[in-house]
Amino acid sequence: MKYSFKIKTLGVALLAGSILSSCTGDFDEINKDPNSLTEDQLDASMVGPAFATALYAGIHNGAGETTGYADDQGTWGIATGILSSTFIHYLSSDFSTERNSFGGYESRGWARFYTIALPGLNYAIKGAEGNAETSAVLKIWKVYMFNQMVDLYGPIPYSQAGSGKESVPYDSVESIYEDFFKLLNEANTVLSSTSLSSVGPLQSNDRVFQGSVDKWRVFGNSLRLRLALRISDVEPAKAKTEAEAAVAAGVMQSNDQSAYYQVSSVTPNNLNIVVGGWGYKMTSSMESLLLGYSDPRLQKWFSPGATGMYIGRPTGYLRGFFTDKERDNFSAFNENVLGLGPNPGSAPLSNTKNIEIFMASENYFSRAEGALNGWNMGGSAQSLYEQGIRLSMAQWGITDAAEINSYIAGTSLPTAPNVNTFRPGLVTESIPVKLPVAWSASTADQRTQIAVQKYLAIFPESWEAYADLRRTDAKIIYQPLNTDNTDVGVGKSLMKRVIYVTNEYSSNKQAVEDAITKLGGPDTGGTKLWWDTK
């Protein structure tokens, strides 16, 4: 497995448009282009364009046809939609993962990360040598990109990824996390002490924060808090230290600090074409929560089906189980989630809906959980929990104070799925969440309430929601009605990880075998990651 990636040309708008088109084939073939630019030809002028690639490909989206390069917008669907979004019931369709299996789709996200996102990042890092502020931002984005991958697979190529070696070793989850905290601390040190307000080399190519030093600094600290919670069961003392340091340094506290990728006709929001074109609908799990709580976000996110009711599609069946008429009954996604493309109604690419990366509301729920742990989070668990709800509501345009206060004080419970109205007895499982929104007197119940509201607030960014559900083991979603997954530890429960790709076994076999040893269990969807101890 080679990582000596080469790039044909460098474009200011999107470097990914010039990366070799093969995204799922043999990595060796990627390295045979004789006319490519090599790393030793880089200079500082290449940093911005390379960063642009790392940003967009790092959130698993593919570019539009207008680049002159037919990138694959289905990347989001396979790397995100069929895996994490479906696993946690943000989306429901007819694909094989509806049965809690992989269906052979697990390779796409891996291949495009290591052949597009990582080369862009590595080129930017190389070109930014000697520029402390630029390097600090790149360290933060490196942590963000790699955190999603390590939380999906477990041990992965990290410290030597992109080294050009024939065999690239896998690093353990524990060692990668150790480096994450080191990089985030270094980045905060630089960005909190600089006199600069913007990072010049990145500014014109930064479609997240436009090079703002302060916003990148706050983003990095927020990421540090997220990761501290992730290790809170396996390394509680370190988690406390890291979380308190992150909050003291300053995390996102308002929606104007949230991280979105600003889309364009060149870099669209792939969720639009995937959800519209692949037949995704609201899930029964989301329906139970949103309807039961009379959640005002329901009408922002979904539309009633043909019967005029909000009905979520249960997971666990193959395509064709429901009739065409029955499928019309399920609630579709609204434009607030998808945005609009050039041809509304025909599954267009969206260049109007920015892509959620990290929402400020998440920090409040993380801080609320930290407060329950006895950490200094700058507020009580209840006040932080309720503020997280307020920010999530405001994010989706819900501003009526009385309506929000009513929701926060609500004592209603999630409801049974409405699919039973036309398929009686289809869903017989008891409703997973048995708590209201109103703050409970029990600490154990409070933890569940925080997990539920965080699950809703993170929507539709499923990578983090998937990791958080595995860490907390909060019972929020229904089990699939059917599963083909025979892995020990899975069955109808939540998938614990994504398996390694077939190409790695043929091109990097020794390293994969070592990775499985570091994983601590077989390469299956039932093996828990280092931080997943419950």
mmCIF file of N, CA and C in Angstrom, residues 31-32 51 76-77 84 86 91 94 113 148 179 195 217 256 260 264 277 321 335 355 369 383 427 511:
data_model
loop_
_atom_site.group_PDB
_atom_site.id
_atom_site.type_symbol
_atom_site.label_atom_id
_atom_site.label_comp_id
_atom_site.label_asym_id
_atom_site.label_seq_id
_atom_site.Cartn_x
_atom_site.Cartn_y
_atom_site.Cartn_z
ATOM 1 N N ASN A 31 -0.304 5.848 -8.156
ATOM 2 C CA ASN A 31 1.032 6.423 -8.077
ATOM 3 C C ASN A 31 1.820 6.363 -9.384
ATOM 4 N N LYS A 32 1.167 6.015 -10.482
ATOM 5 C CA LYS A 32 1.894 5.816 -11.722
ATOM 6 C C LYS A 32 1.763 6.971 -12.712
ATOM 7 N N PHE A 51 -5.214 23.019 1.206
ATOM 8 C CA PHE A 51 -6.115 23.062 2.354
ATOM 9 C C PHE A 51 -7.565 22.970 1.908
ATOM 10 N N TRP A 76 -20.476 10.763 -0.217
ATOM 11 C CA TRP A 76 -21.176 11.009 1.039
ATOM 12 C C TRP A 76 -22.160 9.875 1.311
ATOM 13 N N GLY A 77 -22.858 9.451 0.301
ATOM 14 C CA GLY A 77 -23.855 8.403 0.492
ATOM 15 C C GLY A 77 -23.263 7.107 0.983
ATOM 16 N N SER A 84 -22.633 5.456 8.921
ATOM 17 C CA SER A 84 -22.985 6.059 10.212
ATOM 18 C C SER A 84 -24.418 6.596 10.262
ATOM 19 N N THR A 86 -27.090 5.651 8.725
ATOM 20 C CA THR A 86 -28.065 4.572 8.798
ATOM 21 C C THR A 86 -27.938 3.792 10.090
ATOM 22 N N LEU A 91 -31.154 8.314 8.971
ATOM 23 C CA LEU A 91 -31.735 8.074 7.661
ATOM 24 C C LEU A 91 -32.271 6.649 7.617
ATOM 25 N N ASP A 94 -33.546 1.520 1.739
ATOM 26 C CA ASP A 94 -33.732 0.104 1.435
ATOM 27 C C ASP A 94 -32.423 -0.630 1.226
ATOM 28 N N PHE A 113 -10.555 9.004 1.607
ATOM 29 C CA PHE A 113 -9.834 9.721 2.653
ATOM 30 C C PHE A 113 -8.337 9.682 2.386
ATOM 31 N N GLN A 148 -12.555 11.213 12.894
ATOM 32 C CA GLN A 148 -13.690 10.506 12.313
ATOM 33 C C GLN A 148 -13.280 9.116 11.840
ATOM 34 N N ASP A 179 -1.803 11.716 20.531
ATOM 35 C CA ASP A 179 -1.282 12.736 19.623
ATOM 36 C C ASP A 179 -2.322 13.810 19.345
ATOM 37 N N SER A 195 -0.624 37.733 17.456
ATOM 38 C CA SER A 195 -1.227 39.058 17.283
ATOM 39 C C SER A 195 -2.059 39.135 16.013
ATOM 40 N N ARG A 217 -9.341 28.779 16.753
ATOM 41 C CA ARG A 217 -8.895 28.465 18.114
ATOM 42 C C ARG A 217 -10.042 27.868 18.928
ATOM 43 N N ASP A 256 -23.035 31.560 16.232
ATOM 44 C CA ASP A 256 -22.180 32.204 15.235
ATOM 45 C C ASP A 256 -20.743 31.684 15.289
ATOM 46 N N TYR A 260 -19.491 25.499 9.892
ATOM 47 C CA TYR A 260 -20.183 25.036 8.689
ATOM 48 C C TYR A 260 -19.218 25.132 7.508
ATOM 49 N N SER A 264 -20.864 25.785 -2.531
ATOM 50 C CA SER A 264 -20.933 26.540 -3.771
ATOM 51 C C SER A 264 -21.356 25.584 -4.874
ATOM 52 N N GLY A 277 -32.164 11.350 -4.061
ATOM 53 C CA GLY A 277 -32.049 10.374 -5.129
ATOM 54 C C GLY A 277 -32.057 8.931 -4.677
ATOM 55 N N PHE A 321 -39.836 -4.300 0.344
ATOM 56 C CA PHE A 321 -40.711 -4.814 1.403
ATOM 57 C C PHE A 321 -42.004 -4.016 1.458
ATOM 58 N N GLU A 335 -36.474 21.016 2.948
ATOM 59 C CA GLU A 335 -35.420 21.847 2.370
ATOM 60 C C GLU A 335 -34.526 22.455 3.443
ATOM 61 N N ILE A 355 -22.877 22.887 5.020
ATOM 62 C CA ILE A 355 -22.690 21.560 5.595
ATOM 63 C C ILE A 355 -22.294 21.691 7.061
ATOM 64 N N GLU A 369 -22.670 16.858 30.675
ATOM 65 C CA GLU A 369 -22.220 15.538 31.093
ATOM 66 C C GLU A 369 -20.966 15.649 31.951
ATOM 67 N N SER A 383 -28.396 23.705 33.780
ATOM 68 C CA SER A 383 -28.364 24.958 33.009
ATOM 69 C C SER A 383 -27.668 24.755 31.670
ATOM 70 N N VAL A 427 -43.880 -3.080 14.399
ATOM 71 C CA VAL A 427 -42.889 -2.724 15.412
ATOM 72 C C VAL A 427 -43.472 -3.050 16.782
ATOM 73 N N ALA A 511 0.594 -5.168 8.000
ATOM 74 C CA ALA A 511 0.171 -4.039 8.816
ATOM 75 C C ALA A 511 -1.259 -4.226 9.312
#
